[in-house]
Coordinates of C-alpha atoms in Angstrom, one line a residue:
Chain A
M142 CA -2.4 20.6 7.6
K143 CA -1.9 19.5 11.2
T144 CA 0.9 17.0 12.0
G145 CA 2.3 15.1 14.9
K146 CA 3.7 11.9 16.3
F147 CA 2.6 9.3 18.9
P148 CA 4.3 6.3 20.5
V149 CA 3.4 2.6 20.2
K150 CA 5.0 0.1 22.5
T151 CA 5.1 -3.5 21.3
S152 CA 5.6 -6.6 23.5
K153 CA 6.2 -9.5 21.1
V154 CA 8.5 -10.4 18.3
M155 CA 5.6 -10.2 15.9
E156 CA 2.1 -8.9 16.6
L157 CA -0.7 -6.7 15.3
I158 CA -1.6 -4.0 17.7
D159 CA -5.0 -2.2 17.5
I160 CA -4.2 1.5 17.4
T161 CA -7.7 2.7 16.4
D162 CA -8.3 4.4 19.7
L163 CA -4.9 6.1 19.7
V164 CA -5.7 7.4 16.2
S165 CA -9.2 8.6 17.2
E166 CA -7.6 10.6 20.0
L167 CA -5.7 12.7 17.5
L168 CA -9.0 14.2 16.4
D169 CA -9.6 15.9 19.7
E170 CA -11.6 18.8 18.5
G171 CA -14.3 16.4 17.2
H172 CA -15.3 18.4 14.1
E173 CA -12.5 17.8 11.6
S174 CA -13.3 16.5 8.1
G175 CA -10.8 15.5 5.4
L176 CA -8.1 12.9 5.2
L177 CA -5.8 11.4 7.9
F178 CA -2.4 10.1 6.8
L179 CA -0.5 7.7 9.1
Y180 CA 3.1 7.0 8.5
N181 CA 5.4 4.3 9.9
P182 CA 9.1 5.4 10.0
H183 CA 10.4 1.9 10.8
T184 CA 11.8 -0.7 8.4
T185 CA 10.7 -3.8 10.3
A186 CA 7.1 -2.8 10.9
G187 CA 4.0 -1.8 9.0
L188 CA 0.5 -0.4 9.1
T189 CA -2.6 -2.2 8.0
I190 CA -6.4 -2.0 8.2
N191 CA -8.2 -5.3 8.9
E192 CA -10.9 -7.0 11.0
G193 CA -10.8 -6.1 14.7
A194 CA -13.9 -7.9 16.1
D195 CA -12.2 -11.3 16.4
P196 CA -8.7 -11.1 17.9
D197 CA -7.9 -14.4 16.1
V198 CA -7.8 -12.5 12.8
R199 CA -4.7 -10.6 13.8
T200 CA -3.0 -13.7 15.0
D201 CA -3.9 -15.5 11.8
I202 CA -2.4 -12.7 9.7
I203 CA 0.9 -13.0 11.6
D204 CA 0.8 -16.8 11.3
G205 CA 0.0 -16.6 7.6
L206 CA 2.8 -14.2 6.9
R207 CA 5.2 -16.5 8.7
E208 CA 4.0 -19.4 6.5
M209 CA 4.4 -17.4 3.3
V210 CA 7.6 -15.5 3.9
P211 CA 10.8 -17.7 3.8
L212 CA 12.0 -17.6 7.3
D213 CA 14.9 -20.0 6.8
F214 CA 16.2 -18.7 3.5
P215 CA 20.0 -17.9 3.4
F216 CA 19.5 -14.1 3.5
K217 CA 22.6 -12.0 3.3
H218 CA 21.7 -9.2 5.8
L219 CA 23.5 -10.2 8.9
E220 CA 21.1 -8.9 11.5
G221 CA 18.8 -11.9 10.7
N222 CA 15.7 -9.9 10.3
S223 CA 15.3 -10.0 6.6
P224 CA 11.9 -11.7 6.8
A225 CA 10.7 -8.7 8.9
H226 CA 12.0 -6.3 6.2
L227 CA 10.2 -8.3 3.6
M228 CA 6.9 -8.2 5.6
T229 CA 7.3 -4.4 5.8
T230 CA 7.4 -4.1 2.0
L231 CA 4.4 -6.5 1.7
T232 CA 2.4 -4.5 4.2
G233 CA 3.3 -1.0 3.3
S234 CA 4.5 2.0 5.3
S235 CA 1.4 4.1 5.5
V236 CA -2.4 4.2 5.6
T237 CA -4.7 7.0 4.6
L238 CA -8.2 7.3 6.1
G239 CA -11.2 9.5 5.6
V240 CA -12.3 11.7 8.5
E241 CA -15.9 13.0 8.9
N242 CA -17.0 15.3 11.8
G243 CA -14.0 14.4 13.9
R244 CA -14.3 10.6 13.4
V245 CA -12.1 8.3 11.3
V246 CA -14.4 6.6 8.7
L247 CA -13.9 2.8 9.0
G248 CA -16.0 -0.1 7.6
T249 CA -18.1 -2.1 10.1
W250 CA -15.4 -4.6 10.9
Q251 CA -12.3 -2.4 10.3
R252 CA -9.7 -1.4 12.8
I253 CA -6.3 0.1 12.3
F254 CA -3.3 -2.0 13.2
F255 CA 0.4 -1.4 13.8
C256 CA 2.3 -4.4 12.6
E257 CA 5.4 -5.3 14.6
Y258 CA 7.7 -7.7 12.8
D259 CA 10.9 -7.4 14.8
G260 CA 9.9 -6.5 18.4
P261 CA 9.5 -5.9 21.1
R262 CA 10.4 -2.3 20.6
N263 CA 9.3 1.3 21.3
R264 CA 8.0 2.6 18.0
T265 CA 6.7 6.0 16.9
L266 CA 4.1 6.9 14.3
H267 CA 3.7 10.1 12.3
W268 CA 0.4 11.6 11.3
H269 CA -0.8 14.4 9.0
L270 CA -4.4 15.7 8.9
L271 CA -5.6 17.4 5.6
E272 CA -8.7 19.2 6.5
S273 CA -11.2 19.8 3.7
K274 CA -12.7 23.3 3.3
Chain B
M50 CA -12.5 18.2 -1.0
K51 CA -15.4 16.3 -2.6
T52 CA -16.3 12.9 -1.3
G53 CA -18.7 10.1 -2.0
K54 CA -19.4 6.4 -2.3
F55 CA -20.2 3.9 -5.1
P56 CA -21.2 0.2 -5.1
V57 CA -19.3 -2.7 -6.6
K58 CA -21.1 -6.0 -7.0
T59 CA -18.9 -9.1 -7.2
S60 CA -19.9 -12.5 -8.6
K61 CA -17.2 -14.9 -7.6
V62 CA -15.4 -16.1 -4.4
M63 CA -12.2 -14.4 -5.6
E64 CA -11.8 -12.0 -8.6
L65 CA -10.3 -8.8 -9.7
I66 CA -13.0 -6.4 -11.1
D67 CA -12.0 -3.5 -13.4
I68 CA -13.5 -0.4 -11.8
T69 CA -11.6 2.2 -13.9
D70 CA -14.8 3.3 -15.8
L71 CA -16.7 3.7 -12.5
V72 CA -13.9 5.8 -11.1
S73 CA -13.7 7.9 -14.3
E74 CA -17.4 8.7 -13.9
L75 CA -16.8 10.3 -10.5
L76 CA -15.0 13.1 -12.3
D77 CA -18.1 14.3 -14.1
E78 CA -17.3 17.9 -14.5
G79 CA -14.3 17.0 -16.7
H80 CA -12.0 19.7 -15.5
E81 CA -10.8 18.6 -12.1
S82 CA -7.1 18.3 -11.3
G83 CA -5.4 17.0 -8.1
L84 CA -5.5 13.7 -6.4
L85 CA -8.2 11.0 -6.1
F86 CA -8.2 8.8 -3.0
L87 CA -10.1 5.5 -3.2
Y88 CA -10.9 3.6 0.0
N89 CA -12.1 0.1 0.5
P90 CA -14.0 -0.3 3.9
H91 CA -14.1 -4.1 3.7
T92 CA -11.7 -6.6 5.5
T93 CA -11.8 -9.3 2.9
A94 CA -11.2 -7.2 -0.2
G95 CA -8.7 -4.8 -1.6
L96 CA -7.8 -2.3 -4.2
T97 CA -4.9 -2.6 -6.7
I98 CA -3.6 -1.1 -9.9
N99 CA -2.3 -3.5 -12.5
E100 CA -2.5 -4.5 -16.2
G101 CA -5.9 -4.3 -17.8
A102 CA -5.2 -5.1 -21.4
D103 CA -5.0 -8.9 -21.0
P104 CA -7.8 -10.3 -18.8
D105 CA -5.5 -13.2 -18.0
V106 CA -3.3 -11.0 -15.8
R107 CA -6.1 -10.5 -13.3
T108 CA -6.8 -14.2 -13.2
D109 CA -3.1 -14.9 -12.7
I110 CA -2.9 -12.5 -9.8
I111 CA -5.7 -14.4 -8.0
D112 CA -4.1 -17.7 -8.9
G113 CA -0.7 -16.5 -7.7
L114 CA -2.2 -15.2 -4.4
R115 CA -3.9 -18.6 -3.9
E116 CA -0.6 -20.3 -4.4
M117 CA 1.3 -18.0 -2.0
V118 CA -1.1 -17.7 0.8
P119 CA -1.5 -20.8 2.9
L120 CA -5.1 -21.9 2.2
D121 CA -5.0 -25.0 4.4
F122 CA -3.2 -23.6 7.4
P123 CA -5.0 -24.3 10.7
F124 CA -6.1 -20.7 11.2
K125 CA -7.9 -19.8 14.4
H126 CA -10.6 -17.5 13.0
L127 CA -13.7 -19.7 12.8
E128 CA -15.3 -18.0 9.8
G129 CA -12.7 -19.8 7.6
N130 CA -11.8 -16.7 5.6
S131 CA -8.4 -15.9 7.1
P132 CA -6.7 -16.3 3.8
A133 CA -9.0 -13.5 2.5
H134 CA -8.0 -11.3 5.5
L135 CA -4.4 -11.9 4.8
M136 CA -4.8 -11.1 1.1
T137 CA -6.4 -7.8 2.2
T138 CA -3.4 -6.9 4.2
L139 CA -1.0 -7.9 1.3
T140 CA -3.0 -5.8 -1.2
G141 CA -3.9 -2.7 0.9
S142 CA -7.0 -0.8 1.6
S143 CA -6.7 2.2 -0.7
V144 CA -5.2 3.6 -3.8
T145 CA -4.3 7.2 -4.6
L146 CA -4.3 8.5 -8.2
G147 CA -3.3 11.7 -9.9
V148 CA -6.1 13.6 -11.8
E149 CA -5.5 16.0 -14.7
N150 CA -8.2 17.9 -16.5
G151 CA -10.9 15.6 -15.3
R152 CA -9.1 12.4 -16.1
V153 CA -7.4 9.9 -13.9
V154 CA -3.7 9.7 -14.8
L155 CA -2.9 6.0 -15.4
G156 CA 0.1 4.4 -17.1
T157 CA -0.4 2.9 -20.6
W158 CA -1.4 -0.6 -19.3
Q159 CA -2.8 0.4 -15.9
R160 CA -6.4 -0.1 -14.8
I161 CA -7.9 0.1 -11.3
F162 CA -9.2 -3.1 -9.8
F163 CA -11.4 -4.0 -6.9
C164 CA -10.1 -7.2 -5.4
E165 CA -12.8 -9.6 -4.1
Y166 CA -11.3 -12.3 -1.8
D167 CA -14.5 -13.6 -0.1
G168 CA -17.4 -13.1 -2.4
P169 CA -19.7 -12.9 -4.0
R170 CA -20.9 -9.8 -2.2
N171 CA -22.3 -6.3 -2.6
R172 CA -19.4 -4.0 -1.8
T173 CA -19.1 -0.2 -1.4
L174 CA -16.1 2.0 -2.1
H175 CA -15.4 5.5 -0.7
W176 CA -13.7 8.3 -2.6
H177 CA -12.2 11.7 -1.9
L178 CA -11.1 14.3 -4.4
L179 CA -8.4 16.8 -3.4
E180 CA -8.5 19.5 -6.0
S181 CA -5.3 21.5 -6.6
K182 CA -5.5 25.2 -6.7
Chain C
M268 CA -0.2 21.4 -5.7
K269 CA 3.0 21.0 -7.7
T270 CA 3.4 18.0 -9.9
G271 CA 6.0 16.5 -12.3
K272 CA 7.7 13.4 -13.5
F273 CA 11.3 12.0 -13.4
P274 CA 13.0 9.0 -15.1
V275 CA 14.4 5.9 -13.5
K276 CA 16.7 3.6 -15.5
T277 CA 17.0 0.0 -14.3
S278 CA 19.7 -2.4 -15.3
K279 CA 18.6 -5.8 -14.0
V280 CA 15.6 -8.1 -14.4
M281 CA 14.7 -7.5 -10.7
E282 CA 16.2 -5.0 -8.4
L283 CA 15.5 -2.3 -5.8
I284 CA 16.9 1.1 -6.7
D285 CA 17.4 3.8 -4.1
I286 CA 15.7 6.9 -5.4
T287 CA 15.8 8.9 -2.2
D288 CA 18.3 11.4 -3.7
L289 CA 16.2 11.8 -6.8
V290 CA 13.1 12.5 -4.7
S291 CA 15.0 15.0 -2.5
E292 CA 15.9 17.0 -5.5
L293 CA 12.3 17.5 -6.3
L294 CA 12.1 19.8 -3.3
D295 CA 14.5 22.3 -4.7
E296 CA 13.3 25.4 -3.0
G297 CA 14.2 23.9 0.4
H298 CA 11.3 25.3 2.4
E299 CA 8.3 23.2 1.4
S300 CA 6.2 21.4 4.0
G301 CA 3.3 19.0 3.5
L302 CA 3.0 15.7 1.8
L303 CA 4.8 14.2 -1.2
F304 CA 2.9 11.6 -3.2
L305 CA 5.0 9.4 -5.6
Y306 CA 3.2 7.3 -8.2
N307 CA 4.5 4.4 -10.3
P308 CA 2.6 4.2 -13.7
H309 CA 4.1 0.7 -14.6
T310 CA 2.4 -2.7 -14.1
T311 CA 5.6 -4.7 -13.4
A312 CA 7.3 -2.4 -10.9
G313 CA 6.5 -0.9 -7.6
L314 CA 7.5 1.6 -4.9
T315 CA 8.6 0.7 -1.3
I316 CA 10.2 2.3 1.7
N317 CA 12.7 0.0 3.5
E318 CA 16.2 -0.1 5.0
G319 CA 18.9 1.6 2.9
A320 CA 22.0 1.3 5.2
D321 CA 22.9 -2.3 4.3
P322 CA 22.6 -3.0 0.5
D323 CA 22.0 -6.6 1.4
V324 CA 18.5 -5.8 2.5
R325 CA 17.3 -4.8 -0.9
T326 CA 18.8 -8.0 -2.4
D327 CA 17.1 -10.0 0.3
I328 CA 13.8 -8.4 -0.5
I329 CA 14.1 -9.4 -4.1
D330 CA 15.3 -12.9 -3.1
G331 CA 12.4 -13.3 -0.6
L332 CA 9.8 -12.2 -3.2
R333 CA 11.2 -14.8 -5.6
E334 CA 10.9 -17.5 -3.0
M335 CA 7.3 -16.5 -2.1
V336 CA 5.8 -15.8 -5.5
P337 CA 5.2 -18.9 -7.6
L338 CA 7.7 -18.4 -10.5
D339 CA 6.9 -21.8 -12.2
F340 CA 3.1 -21.7 -11.9
P341 CA 1.3 -22.3 -15.2
F342 CA 0.1 -18.7 -15.5
K343 CA -2.2 -17.9 -18.5
H344 CA -0.7 -14.5 -19.4
L345 CA 1.5 -15.3 -22.4
E346 CA 4.2 -12.6 -21.8
G347 CA 5.6 -14.8 -19.0
N348 CA 5.8 -11.9 -16.6
S349 CA 2.9 -12.8 -14.3
P350 CA 5.1 -13.1 -11.2
A351 CA 6.2 -9.5 -11.9
H352 CA 2.5 -8.4 -12.1
L353 CA 1.8 -10.2 -8.8
M354 CA 4.8 -8.6 -7.1
T355 CA 3.5 -5.2 -8.3
T356 CA 0.2 -5.8 -6.5
L357 CA 2.0 -7.0 -3.4
T358 CA 4.2 -3.9 -3.3
G359 CA 1.8 -1.2 -4.3
S360 CA 1.9 1.5 -6.9
S361 CA 2.6 4.6 -4.7
V362 CA 4.1 5.9 -1.5
T363 CA 3.2 9.1 0.4
L364 CA 5.8 10.9 2.5
G365 CA 5.8 13.8 4.9
V366 CA 7.8 16.9 4.0
E367 CA 9.2 19.4 6.5
N368 CA 11.2 22.5 5.6
G369 CA 12.1 21.1 2.2
R370 CA 13.1 17.7 3.4
V371 CA 11.4 14.3 3.0
V372 CA 10.7 13.0 6.5
L373 CA 12.1 9.4 6.7
G374 CA 12.9 7.2 9.7
T375 CA 16.6 6.7 10.6
W376 CA 17.1 3.6 8.4
Q377 CA 14.5 4.4 5.7
R378 CA 15.2 5.0 2.1
I379 CA 12.8 5.1 -0.9
F380 CA 13.1 2.4 -3.5
F381 CA 11.9 1.8 -7.0
C382 CA 11.2 -1.9 -7.4
E383 CA 12.0 -3.2 -10.9
Y384 CA 10.4 -6.6 -11.4
D385 CA 10.6 -7.0 -15.2
G386 CA 13.7 -5.1 -16.4
P387 CA 15.9 -3.7 -17.4
R388 CA 13.8 -0.8 -18.7
N389 CA 13.5 3.0 -18.8
R390 CA 10.8 3.9 -16.2
T391 CA 9.1 7.1 -15.2
L392 CA 7.7 8.2 -11.9
H393 CA 5.1 10.8 -11.2
W394 CA 5.0 13.1 -8.2
H395 CA 2.6 15.5 -6.5
L396 CA 3.4 17.9 -3.7
L397 CA 0.6 19.0 -1.4
E398 CA 1.9 22.0 0.5
S399 CA 0.4 22.8 3.9
K400 CA -0.6 26.3 4.7

């Protein structure tokens, strides 16, 4: 099992950042097969897989989350970022992906996104590669 | 690590389809143990584990998502299926399950569901079996 | 692959319970490395990773979910716990964590939480440890 980390720099309060190319670069030997596990160690951010062809989709996901999650609720946590913590739980902290011959196996329209819910910040992601025999 | 794909045909715009039997058939030798990873390569669909005994639960989950997710928000994505993309991110793209002696280990009331959010369509799921030693 | 189960007792209708110490105790030899997979076999409960430093965050997550999810919708499921089933699908049934030298790898503020959405109950969690070579 190979493992490592890589940085993601965000520039907005909330945004989805396409990290597919960063993830592909982890598979530098080009012949790995198995499963790739990506882990987000932050509590106001997430990881998701969604459409990457039209950049409007990632904006719509953020806008939709902001409509759904109560932004003006009298939350107790004094930092004021409870909506971001809730979005983290809704999105989830990790994604797992198949790998074939050194390439991440994604559907036609799928891309991998880092979800920033309380930025801008310098973030770090962890990865683990389980190679099949 | 064994891997493969199987089709799921959906018949409604939004529905949860019980795929537990299809998943069980993947374990055809009947003596595998380890972990089974199911992956959904679509961006307007998801995978979830929930109650299967009462078919009303799967209807209620769809109805509840339609109440929560803003269906009439002025989303930018011109295809009009942004609520389906958002539901995909809320649900997640994969599930992982324990396998013991050729059987998927589920709780008493649990079944595995494919979540169609923009159907009807012909869908495909990917699977990976990590056998323990 | 090692595997096992452990109990979690909940005391409220809805609450997040910090199970990080229970999870750490699974790694009793203190030198394991790899991935730890936690699985929730219940259909009105979930698993999430979020901030543990301020106990208000876990209260805010429950309060936020109760604001988002339609509690008074005319759901069909007669048990009356459809909001709990929906929260289960929103949260997800499992978490996967990296393990290094017998310790679960969490971010600075992260803790692992069992999410009770229809308690109080006696719950059980399953775990699988994939050790790297």
